[in-house]
XYZ file of C-alpha atoms in Angstrom:
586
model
C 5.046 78.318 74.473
C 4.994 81.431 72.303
C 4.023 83.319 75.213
C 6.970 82.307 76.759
C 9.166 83.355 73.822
C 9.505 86.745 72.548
C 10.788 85.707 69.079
C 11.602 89.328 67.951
C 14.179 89.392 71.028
C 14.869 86.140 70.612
C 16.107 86.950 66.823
C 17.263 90.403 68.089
C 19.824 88.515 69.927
C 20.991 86.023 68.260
C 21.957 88.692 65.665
C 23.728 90.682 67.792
C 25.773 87.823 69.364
C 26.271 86.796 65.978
C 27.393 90.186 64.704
C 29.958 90.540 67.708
C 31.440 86.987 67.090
C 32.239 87.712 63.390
C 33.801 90.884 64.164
C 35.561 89.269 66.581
C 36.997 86.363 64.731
C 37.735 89.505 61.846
C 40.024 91.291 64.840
C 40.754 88.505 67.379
C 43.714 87.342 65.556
C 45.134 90.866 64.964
C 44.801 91.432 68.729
C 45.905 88.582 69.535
C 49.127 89.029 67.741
C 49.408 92.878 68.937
C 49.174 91.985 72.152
C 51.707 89.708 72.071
C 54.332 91.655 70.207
C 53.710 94.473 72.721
C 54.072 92.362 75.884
C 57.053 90.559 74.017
C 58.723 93.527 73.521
C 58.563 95.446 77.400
C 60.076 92.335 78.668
C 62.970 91.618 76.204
C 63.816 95.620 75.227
C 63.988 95.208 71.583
C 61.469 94.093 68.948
C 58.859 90.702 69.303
C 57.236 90.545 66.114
C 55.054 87.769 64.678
C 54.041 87.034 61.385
C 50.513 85.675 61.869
C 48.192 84.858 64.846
C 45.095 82.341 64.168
C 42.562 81.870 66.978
C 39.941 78.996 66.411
C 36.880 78.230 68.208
C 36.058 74.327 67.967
C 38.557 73.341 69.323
C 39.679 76.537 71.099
C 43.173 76.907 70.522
C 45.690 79.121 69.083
C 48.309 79.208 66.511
C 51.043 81.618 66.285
C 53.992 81.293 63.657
C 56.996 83.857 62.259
C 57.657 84.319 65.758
C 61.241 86.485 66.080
C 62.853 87.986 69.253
C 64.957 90.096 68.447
C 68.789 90.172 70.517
C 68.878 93.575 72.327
C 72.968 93.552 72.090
C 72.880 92.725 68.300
C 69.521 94.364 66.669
C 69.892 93.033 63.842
C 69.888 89.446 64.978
C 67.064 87.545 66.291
C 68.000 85.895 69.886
C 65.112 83.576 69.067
C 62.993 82.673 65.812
C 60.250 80.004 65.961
C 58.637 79.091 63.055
C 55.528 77.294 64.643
C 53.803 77.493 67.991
C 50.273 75.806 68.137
C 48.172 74.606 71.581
C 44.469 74.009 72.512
C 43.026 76.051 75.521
C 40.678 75.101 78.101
C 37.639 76.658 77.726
C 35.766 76.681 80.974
C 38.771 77.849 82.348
C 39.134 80.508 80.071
C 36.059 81.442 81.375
C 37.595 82.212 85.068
C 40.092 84.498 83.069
C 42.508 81.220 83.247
C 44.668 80.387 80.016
C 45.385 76.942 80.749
C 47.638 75.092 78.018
C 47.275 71.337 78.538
C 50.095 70.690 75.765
C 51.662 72.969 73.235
C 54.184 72.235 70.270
C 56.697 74.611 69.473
C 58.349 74.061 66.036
C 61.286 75.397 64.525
C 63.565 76.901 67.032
C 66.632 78.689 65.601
C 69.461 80.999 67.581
C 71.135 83.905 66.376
C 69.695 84.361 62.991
C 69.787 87.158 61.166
C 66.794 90.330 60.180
C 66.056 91.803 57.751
C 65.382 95.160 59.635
C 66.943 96.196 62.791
C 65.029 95.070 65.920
C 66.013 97.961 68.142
C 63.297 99.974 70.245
C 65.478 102.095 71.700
C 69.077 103.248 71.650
C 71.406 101.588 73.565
C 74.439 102.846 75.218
C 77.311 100.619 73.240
C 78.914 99.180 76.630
C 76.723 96.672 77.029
C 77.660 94.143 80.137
C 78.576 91.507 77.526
C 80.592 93.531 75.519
C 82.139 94.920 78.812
C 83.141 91.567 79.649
C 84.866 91.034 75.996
C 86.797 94.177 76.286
C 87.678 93.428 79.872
C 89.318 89.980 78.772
C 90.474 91.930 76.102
C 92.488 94.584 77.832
C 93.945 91.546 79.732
C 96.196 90.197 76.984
C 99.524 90.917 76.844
C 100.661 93.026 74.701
C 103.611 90.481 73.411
C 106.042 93.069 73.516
C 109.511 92.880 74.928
C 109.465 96.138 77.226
C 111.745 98.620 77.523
C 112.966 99.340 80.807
C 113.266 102.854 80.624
C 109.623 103.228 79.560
C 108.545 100.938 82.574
C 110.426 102.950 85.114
C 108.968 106.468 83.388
C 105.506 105.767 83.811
C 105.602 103.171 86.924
C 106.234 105.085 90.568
C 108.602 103.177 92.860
C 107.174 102.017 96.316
C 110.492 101.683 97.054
C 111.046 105.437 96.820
C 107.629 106.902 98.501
C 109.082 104.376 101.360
C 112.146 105.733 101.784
C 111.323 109.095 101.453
C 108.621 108.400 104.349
C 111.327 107.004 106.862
C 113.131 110.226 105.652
C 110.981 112.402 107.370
C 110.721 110.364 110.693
C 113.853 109.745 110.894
C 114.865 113.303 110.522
C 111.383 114.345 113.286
C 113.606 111.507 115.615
C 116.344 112.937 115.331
C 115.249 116.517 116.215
C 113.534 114.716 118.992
C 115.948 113.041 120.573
C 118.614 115.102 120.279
C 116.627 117.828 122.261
C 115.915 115.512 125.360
C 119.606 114.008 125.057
C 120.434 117.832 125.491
C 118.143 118.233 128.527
C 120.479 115.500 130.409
C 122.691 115.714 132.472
C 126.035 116.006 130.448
C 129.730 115.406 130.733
C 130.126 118.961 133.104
C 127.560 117.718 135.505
C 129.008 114.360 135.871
C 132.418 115.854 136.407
C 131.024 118.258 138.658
C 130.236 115.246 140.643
C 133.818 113.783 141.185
C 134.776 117.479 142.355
C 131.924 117.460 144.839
C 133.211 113.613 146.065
C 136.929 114.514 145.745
C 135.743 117.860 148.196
C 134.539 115.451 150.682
C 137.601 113.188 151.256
C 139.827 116.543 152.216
C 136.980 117.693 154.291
C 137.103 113.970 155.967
C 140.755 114.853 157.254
C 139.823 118.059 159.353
C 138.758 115.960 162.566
C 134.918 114.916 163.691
C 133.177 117.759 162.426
C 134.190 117.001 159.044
C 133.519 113.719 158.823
C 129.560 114.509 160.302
C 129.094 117.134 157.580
C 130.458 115.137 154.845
C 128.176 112.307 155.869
C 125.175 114.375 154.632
C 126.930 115.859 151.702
C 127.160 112.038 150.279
C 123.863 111.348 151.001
C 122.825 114.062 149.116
C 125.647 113.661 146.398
C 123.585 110.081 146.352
C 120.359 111.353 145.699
C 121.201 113.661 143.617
C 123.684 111.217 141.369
C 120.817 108.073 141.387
C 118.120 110.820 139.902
C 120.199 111.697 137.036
C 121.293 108.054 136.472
C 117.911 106.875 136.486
C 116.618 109.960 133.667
C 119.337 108.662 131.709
C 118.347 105.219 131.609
C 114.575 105.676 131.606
C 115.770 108.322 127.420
C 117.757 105.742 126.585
C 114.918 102.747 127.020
C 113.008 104.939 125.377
C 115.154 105.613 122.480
C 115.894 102.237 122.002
C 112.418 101.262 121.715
C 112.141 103.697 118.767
C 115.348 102.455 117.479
C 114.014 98.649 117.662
C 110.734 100.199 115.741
C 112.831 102.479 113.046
C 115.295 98.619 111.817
C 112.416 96.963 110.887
C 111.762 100.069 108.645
C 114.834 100.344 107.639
C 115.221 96.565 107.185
C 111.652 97.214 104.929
C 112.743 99.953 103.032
C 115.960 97.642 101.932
C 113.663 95.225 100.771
C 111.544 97.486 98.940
C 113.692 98.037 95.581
C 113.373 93.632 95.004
C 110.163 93.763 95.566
C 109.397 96.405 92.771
C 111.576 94.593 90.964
C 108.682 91.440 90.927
C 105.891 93.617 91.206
C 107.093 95.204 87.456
C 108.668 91.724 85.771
C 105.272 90.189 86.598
C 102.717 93.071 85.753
C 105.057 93.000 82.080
C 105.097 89.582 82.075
C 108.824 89.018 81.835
C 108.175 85.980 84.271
C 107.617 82.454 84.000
C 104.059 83.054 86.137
C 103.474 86.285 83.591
C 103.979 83.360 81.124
C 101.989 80.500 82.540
C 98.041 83.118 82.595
C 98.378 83.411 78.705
C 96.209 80.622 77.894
C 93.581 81.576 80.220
C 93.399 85.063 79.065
C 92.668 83.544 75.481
C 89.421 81.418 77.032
C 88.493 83.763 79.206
C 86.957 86.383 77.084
C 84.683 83.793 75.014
C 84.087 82.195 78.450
C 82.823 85.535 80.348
C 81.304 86.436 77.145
C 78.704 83.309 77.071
C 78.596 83.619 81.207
C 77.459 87.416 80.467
C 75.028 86.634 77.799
C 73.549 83.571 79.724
C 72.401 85.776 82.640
C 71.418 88.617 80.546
C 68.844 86.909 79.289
C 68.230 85.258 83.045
C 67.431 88.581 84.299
C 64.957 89.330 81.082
C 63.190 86.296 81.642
C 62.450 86.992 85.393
C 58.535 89.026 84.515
C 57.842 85.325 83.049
C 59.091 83.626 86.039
C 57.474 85.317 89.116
C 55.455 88.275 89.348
C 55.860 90.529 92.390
C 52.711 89.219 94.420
C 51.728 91.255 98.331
C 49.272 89.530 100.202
C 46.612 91.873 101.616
C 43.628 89.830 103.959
C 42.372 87.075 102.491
C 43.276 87.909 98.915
C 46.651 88.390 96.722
C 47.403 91.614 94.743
C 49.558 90.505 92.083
C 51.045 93.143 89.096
C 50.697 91.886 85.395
C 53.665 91.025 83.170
C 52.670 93.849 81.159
C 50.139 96.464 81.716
C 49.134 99.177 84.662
C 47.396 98.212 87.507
C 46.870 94.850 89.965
C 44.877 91.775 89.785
C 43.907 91.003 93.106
C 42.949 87.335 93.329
C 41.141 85.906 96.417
C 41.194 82.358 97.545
C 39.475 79.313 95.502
C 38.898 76.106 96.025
C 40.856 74.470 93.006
C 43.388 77.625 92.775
C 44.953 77.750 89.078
C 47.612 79.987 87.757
C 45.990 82.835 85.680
C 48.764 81.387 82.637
C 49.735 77.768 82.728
C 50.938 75.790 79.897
C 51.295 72.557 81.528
C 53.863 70.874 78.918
C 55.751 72.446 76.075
C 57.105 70.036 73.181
C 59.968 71.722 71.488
C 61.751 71.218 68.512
C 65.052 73.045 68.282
C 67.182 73.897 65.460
C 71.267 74.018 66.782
C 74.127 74.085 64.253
C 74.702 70.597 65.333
C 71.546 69.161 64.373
C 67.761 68.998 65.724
C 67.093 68.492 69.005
C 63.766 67.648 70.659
C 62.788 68.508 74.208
C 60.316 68.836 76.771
C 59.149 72.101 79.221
C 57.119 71.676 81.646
C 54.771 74.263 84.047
C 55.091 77.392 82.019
C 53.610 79.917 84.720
C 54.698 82.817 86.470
C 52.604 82.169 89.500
C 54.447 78.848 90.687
C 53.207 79.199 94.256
C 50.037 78.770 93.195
C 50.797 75.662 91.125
C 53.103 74.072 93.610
C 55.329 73.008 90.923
C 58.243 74.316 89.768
C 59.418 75.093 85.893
C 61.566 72.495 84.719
C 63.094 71.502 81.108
C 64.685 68.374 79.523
C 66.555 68.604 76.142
C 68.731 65.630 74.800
C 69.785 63.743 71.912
C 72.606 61.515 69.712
C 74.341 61.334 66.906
C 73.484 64.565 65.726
C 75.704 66.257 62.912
C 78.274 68.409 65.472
C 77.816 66.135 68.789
C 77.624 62.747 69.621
C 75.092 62.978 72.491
C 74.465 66.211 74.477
C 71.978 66.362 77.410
C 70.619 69.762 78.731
C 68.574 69.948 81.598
C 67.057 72.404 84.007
C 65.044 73.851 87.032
C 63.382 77.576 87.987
C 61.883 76.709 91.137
C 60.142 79.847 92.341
C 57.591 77.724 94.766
C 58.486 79.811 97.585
C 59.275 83.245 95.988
C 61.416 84.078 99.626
C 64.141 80.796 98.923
C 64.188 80.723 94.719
C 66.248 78.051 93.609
C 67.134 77.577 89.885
C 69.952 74.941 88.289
C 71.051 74.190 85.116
C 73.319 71.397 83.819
C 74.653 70.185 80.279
C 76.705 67.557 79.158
C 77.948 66.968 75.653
C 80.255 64.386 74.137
C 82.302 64.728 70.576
C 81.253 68.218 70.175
C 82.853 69.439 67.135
C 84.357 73.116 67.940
C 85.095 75.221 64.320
C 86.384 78.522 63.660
C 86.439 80.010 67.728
C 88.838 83.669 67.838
C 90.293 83.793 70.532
C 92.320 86.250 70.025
C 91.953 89.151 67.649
C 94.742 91.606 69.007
C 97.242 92.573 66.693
C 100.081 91.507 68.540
C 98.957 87.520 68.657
C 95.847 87.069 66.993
C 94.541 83.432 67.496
C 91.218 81.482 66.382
C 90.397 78.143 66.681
C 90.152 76.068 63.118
C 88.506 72.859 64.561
C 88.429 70.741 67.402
C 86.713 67.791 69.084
C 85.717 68.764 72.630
C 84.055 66.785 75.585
C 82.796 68.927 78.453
C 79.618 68.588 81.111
C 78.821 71.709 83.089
C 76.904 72.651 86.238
C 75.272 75.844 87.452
C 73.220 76.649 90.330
C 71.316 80.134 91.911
C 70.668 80.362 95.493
C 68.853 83.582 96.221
C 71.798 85.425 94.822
C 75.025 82.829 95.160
C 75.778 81.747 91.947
C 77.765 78.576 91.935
C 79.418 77.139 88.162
C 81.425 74.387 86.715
C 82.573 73.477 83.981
C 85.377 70.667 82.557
C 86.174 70.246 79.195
C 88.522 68.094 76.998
C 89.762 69.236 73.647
C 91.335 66.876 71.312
C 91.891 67.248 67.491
C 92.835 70.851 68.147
C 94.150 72.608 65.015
C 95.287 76.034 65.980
C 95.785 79.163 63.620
C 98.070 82.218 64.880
C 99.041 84.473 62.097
C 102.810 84.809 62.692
C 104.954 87.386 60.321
C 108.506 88.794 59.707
C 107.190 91.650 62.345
C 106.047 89.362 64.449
C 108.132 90.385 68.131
C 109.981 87.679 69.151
C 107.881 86.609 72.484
C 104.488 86.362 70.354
C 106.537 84.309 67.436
C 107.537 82.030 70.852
C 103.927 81.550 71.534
C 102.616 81.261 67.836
C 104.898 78.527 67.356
C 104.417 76.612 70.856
C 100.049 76.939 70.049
C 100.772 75.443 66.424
C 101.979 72.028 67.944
C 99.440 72.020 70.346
C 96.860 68.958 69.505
C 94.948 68.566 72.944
C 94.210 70.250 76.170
C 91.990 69.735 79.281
C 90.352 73.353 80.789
C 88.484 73.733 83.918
C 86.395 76.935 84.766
C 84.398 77.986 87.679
C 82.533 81.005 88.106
C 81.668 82.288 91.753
C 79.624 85.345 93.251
C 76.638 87.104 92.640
C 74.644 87.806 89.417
C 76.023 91.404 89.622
C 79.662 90.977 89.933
C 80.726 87.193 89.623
C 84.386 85.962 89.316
C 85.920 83.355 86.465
C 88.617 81.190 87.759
C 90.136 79.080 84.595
C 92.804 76.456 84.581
C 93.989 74.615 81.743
C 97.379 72.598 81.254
C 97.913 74.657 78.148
C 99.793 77.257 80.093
C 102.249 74.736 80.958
C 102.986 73.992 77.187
C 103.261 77.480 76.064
C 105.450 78.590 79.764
C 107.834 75.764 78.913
C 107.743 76.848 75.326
C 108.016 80.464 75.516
C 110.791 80.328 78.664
C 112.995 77.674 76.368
C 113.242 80.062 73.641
C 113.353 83.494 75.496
C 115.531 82.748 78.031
C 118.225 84.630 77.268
C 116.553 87.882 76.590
C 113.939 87.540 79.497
C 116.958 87.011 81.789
C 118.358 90.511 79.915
C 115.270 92.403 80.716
C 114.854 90.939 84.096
C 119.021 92.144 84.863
C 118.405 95.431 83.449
C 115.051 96.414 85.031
C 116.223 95.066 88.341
C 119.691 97.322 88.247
C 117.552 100.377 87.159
C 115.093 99.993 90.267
C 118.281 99.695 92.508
C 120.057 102.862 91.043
C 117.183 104.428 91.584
C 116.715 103.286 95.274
C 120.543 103.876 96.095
C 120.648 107.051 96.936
C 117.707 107.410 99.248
C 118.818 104.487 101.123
C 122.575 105.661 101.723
C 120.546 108.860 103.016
C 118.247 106.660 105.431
C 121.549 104.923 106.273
C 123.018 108.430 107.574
C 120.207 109.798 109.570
C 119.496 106.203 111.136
C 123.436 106.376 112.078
C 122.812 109.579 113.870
C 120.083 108.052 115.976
C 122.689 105.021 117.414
C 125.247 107.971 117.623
C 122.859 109.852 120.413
C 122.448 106.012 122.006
C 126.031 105.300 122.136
C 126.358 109.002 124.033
C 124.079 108.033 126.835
C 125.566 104.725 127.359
C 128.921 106.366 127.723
C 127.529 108.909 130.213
C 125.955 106.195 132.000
C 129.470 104.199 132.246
C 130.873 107.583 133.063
C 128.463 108.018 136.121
C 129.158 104.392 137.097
C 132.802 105.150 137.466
C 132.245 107.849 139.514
C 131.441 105.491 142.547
C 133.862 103.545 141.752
C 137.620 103.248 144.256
C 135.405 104.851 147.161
C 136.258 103.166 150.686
C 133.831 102.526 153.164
C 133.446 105.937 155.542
C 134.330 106.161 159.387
C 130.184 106.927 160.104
C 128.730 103.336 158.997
C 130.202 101.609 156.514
C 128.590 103.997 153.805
C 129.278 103.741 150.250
C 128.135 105.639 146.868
C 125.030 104.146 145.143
C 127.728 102.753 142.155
C-alpha cells in the first residue's frame, strides 16, 4: 500500500488545499460582498453597499445583511434597505458554474429611508424624468389669477388677424387679375359698334336684290362674330364666379375668426366653466405622473436582472453578463439550468402601513432557459394604514421576442395622510387625511403600456391656505375644497414606456366648477365681455377692409352680366329677313 502512496505528496497536498481554503474563507466574504456592491451599483447608477457578507461551507450558503440601494433621483435616500438576506446553494451545481437558490429569506425590507452619506456615483443632470413630470403637472396649474385683458391681447397674436390679412392679399392679387381680363373683353364700344353694323344692314336691305344678298353675309358674319364675344364673356364670368364662390367661404371664415379667438383665449385663461371643471385633475395629476415616472424608472433599471441580451451562434448561445466584459457562450445540456436561479424568495417587507409578507418566485435572468416566468405575490389584513391590500405580479420574458409583464394591486381602507398637492403660491393644497379604496391594473406588451386605476376617497379633510391676498378665484376654490368630504377618481395611462399619456377623471371638478362659477359669475362674465369686445375691435377694421376689396370683385361680376344683357338686346326687335327666314343668334 505504501508503494501506492507517496505520503510526502500526499501531505504536500493536503497542505496546500488546506492553505488555499483558509485564505479563502479569510477573503471569500470580502469578495463576495465587493462583488456585489460593484455589480449592484452598474445596474442601479448610484451606490449598493452592504454591511457584511458571510459565506459558509456545511451547509453552503450565504448570508448578506446592511444591504442599501441607494435612489439615483434622491442620493441621499436609499430606494431599498434590507436588513437580512440568507439562502443555501446547491453545491454540485455550483460546480457547473450554476448558483441555484432552492429558497431564500429576505428580511427587513424598508422604502425610502434615509443615509447617512450621499449615495451618488456620478453627477446627475437635475431634470430627471420624474422630476420632469412634477414640473410638467406643475406648469399646468392655473395661475388663479383674474387676467387682464389688455395683457392677454399684448402677448397673444390674433388668428383672426394673420387671417384677414391673408385674404387681404388674394383678394387684392384677384382683383388685379380680374380686372385685367374684364379689360381684355369686349366692352360697351364694341357692343355698340354692333347695333351700328345691324342698323347698316336694314338701310342696305332697302336698295333692291343686291342689297339684300350682301347683307345676308354681313349677318352671318355679324353672327359669328357677336356669339364669339358672348361666349368669352360667359366662359370670365364662370370663371370669376367660381373664385367668388371660393373667396365667401373665406370671407364667411375670416368673420368667424374674431369668436373663435375669443374661446381659444377664455379657455387657455381659464375664464370658462371647462377652464374650471380640469382643476382637480391638474392637482392629482402631478403625484399621479410622479409615481407612474418613478415606477418605470426603476422598470427600465431592473431590465440587466430580467433578460440578458442572448445571440444564438450553431449549436451554442453567446450570452453577455449582467456585469463584466466579455460573453459566456453556453452550449446545449441535457438538464439545461439558468447560470442564476433562486427558485423562491420569502420576503418580509416593512411599508408605513404595517409588515407585509410575500412570496417571489424564479429569480433568473435567463427565463428561456427555465421555461418559467418571474412572478410575485404580496398580501395581507388588518395592517396599521390598510385593511387588506393584495399586490401581485408577472415578468414573463419566456420568449425574449413577445415579453409580457403585468402588475395589479388592490387595497381597501387605505389611510391617505399629509399628500401636497399643490405647493404653488397662488392655491397651495395638501391632503391632511383620508380613507381611500382603489385596485389598479397595469400591463406591458412589447412596448404598449396599458393602466388603470379607480379609487374612492372618503374621510377627506382638505387644507388650502387661504389669506386676505388671496385673489378672489383661488379664495372660490379654497373654500369649495374645504367642504369637500369624498370623491371617486379614475386614471388611465396609455402609450409607450417613452412617452405615455395620463387621462384622469374625478367628480371633484364638478364640485369645485359649480362652486367656483356660483361665486364668480359676475366677474367671469366681466372678463369674458371685455376680452371678447377687445378681440372684435381689433378684428374690425381688417374685416371692413376685406369687405371693400371683396365688393370690388362682385362689382367686375355685375359688369359682365350687364354686358351680357346688353349683347342679348342687341338681337332683340329683329324681323325675319327676305333670304330664309334668318334671324340673329339672340
Amino acid at each position: 500500500m505504501s508503494r501506492w502512496i507517496r505520503w510526502p505528496g500526499l501531505l504536500a497536498f493536503l497542505a496546500v488545499t488546506l492553505l488555499v481554503a483558509g485564505i479563502w474563507l479569510l477573503v471569500a466574504d470580502r469578495v463576495i460582498k465587493r462583488a456585489i456592491e460593484a455589480t449592484g451599483t452598474a445596474v442601479v447608477g448610484a451606490k449598493v453597499e452592504l454591511a457584511d457578507a458571510d459565506l459558509s461551507l456545511f451547509p453552503l450558503g450565504l448570508t448578506l445583511t446592511g444591504l442599501q440601494v441607494t435612489n439615483p433621483d434622491e442620493p441621499m435616500t436609499n430606494a431599498v434597505q434590507v436588513d437580512r438576506m440568507a439562502f443555501n446553494m446547491d453545491g454540485l451545481n455550483l460546480l457547473r458554474r450554476k448558483v441555484i437558490v432552492e429558497e431564500m429569506a429576505v428580511d427587513g425590507v424598508r422604502f425610502g429611508t434615509p443615509r447617512a452619506s450621499s449615495g451618488e456615483v456620478a453627477k446627475k443632470k437635475s431634470d430627471s424624468a420624474v422630476s420632469k413630470a412634477l414640473e410638467t403637472a406643475k406648469a399646468s396649474l392655473p395661475t388663479f389669477k383674474l387676467p387682464d385683458v389688455n395683457e392677454i391681447l399684448a402677448k397673444e397674436s390674433l388668428e383672426s388677424l394673420k387671417l384677414a390679412e391673408t385674404l387681404k392679399a388674394d383678394l387684392q392679387t384677384g382683383k388685379d387679375t380680374w380686372q385685367k381680363q374684364v379689360a381684355a373683353l369686349p366692352n360697351k364700344d364694341k357692343l355698340n359698334d354692333y347695333k351700328k353694323r345691324i342698323e347698316g344692314l336694314k338701310s342696305a336691305g332697302k336698295g333692291g336684290l343686291s342689297g339684300i344678298l350682301g347683307g345676308a353675309n354681313e349677318v352671318l358674319a355679324i353672327q359669328q362674330e357677336l356669339a364669339k364675344d358672348v361666349d368669352r364673356i360667359k366662359q370670365t364670368q364662370q370663371r370669376l364666379e367660381g373664385d367668388l364662390t371660393q373667396l365667401r367661404k373665406r370671407m364667411d371664415e375670416a368673420a368667424k375668426a374674431p369668436q373663435q379667438d375669443f374661446v381659444r383665449l377664455r379657455d387657455k385663461y381659464s375664464l370658462s366653466p371647462q377652464g374650471l371643471f380640469k382643476v382637480s385633475g391638474l392637482f392629482l395629476e402631478g403625484p399621479i405622473m410622479a409615481q407612474t415616472q418613478r415606477a418605470l424608472t426603476w422598470y427600465e433599471r431592473l431590465q440587466p436582472l430580467l433578460a440578458r441580451t442572448a445571440e444564438r451562434k450553431g449549436a451554442a448561445e453567446v450570452v453577455k453578463p449582467v456585469r463584466g466584459k466579455g460573453v459566456d457562450v453556453r452550449f446545449k445540456e441535457r438538464a439545461p439550468l439558468p447560470d442564476f436561479l433562486i427558485r423562491t424568495a420569502q420576503v418580509g417587507l416593512v411599508l408605513s402601513v404595517g409588515n407585509l409578507n410575500g412570496q417571489v418566485r424564479n429569480i433568473t435572468p435567463d427565463q428561456p432557459v427555465l421555461g418559467q416566468p418571474l412572478t410575485f405575490s404580496f398580501k395581507g389584513d388588518k395592517l396599521e394604514g390598510v385593511k387588506a391590500v393584495a399586490l401581485d405580479g408577472e415578468f414573463n420574458r419566456v420568449n425574449p421576442a413577445e415579453p409580457k409583464d403585468s402588475v395589479s394591486v388592490k387595497a381597501q381602507g387605505y389611510k391617505v395622510q399629509e399628500v401636497t398637492l399643490s405647493d404653488s403660491k397662488d392655491l397651495p393644497l395638501a391632503l391632511k387625511d383620508a380613507q381611500a379604496d382603489f385596485s389598479g391594473q397595469a400591463a406591458l406588451r412589447g412596448k404598449a403600456l396599458n393602466a388603470d386605476l379607480s379609487a374612492s376617497f372618503h374621510s377627506i379633510r382638505l387644507a388650502g391656505a387661504a389669506s386676505e391676498n388671496q385673489n378672489p378665484l383661488a379664495k372660490a376654490v379654497t373654500a369649495a375644497l374645504a367642504d369637500v368630504r369624498a370623491t371617486n377618481l379614475k386614471a388611465t395611462v396609455t402609450g409607450t414606456l417613452d412617452q405615455y399619456d395620463v387621462q384622469l377623471t374625478t367628480d371633484l371638478d364638478r364640485v369645485l366648477s359649480e362652486a367656483v362659477a356660483k361665486q364668480m359669475q359676475a366677474q367671469l362674465a366681466r372678463l369674458e365681455g371685455e376680452l371678447k369686445s377687445a378681440i372684435l375691435a381689433k378684428a374690425r377694421k381688417p374685416l371692413e377692409d376685406l369687405n371693400a376689396q371683396f365688393g370690388d370683385l362682385l362689382n367686375l361680376d355685375k359688369e359682365l352680366t350687364a354686358r351680357l344683357q346688353e349683347a342679348a338686346g342687341i338681337g332683340k326687335g329683329q324681323k325675319e329677313s327676305p333670304l330664309g327666314g334668318f334671324k340673329l343668334p339672340f
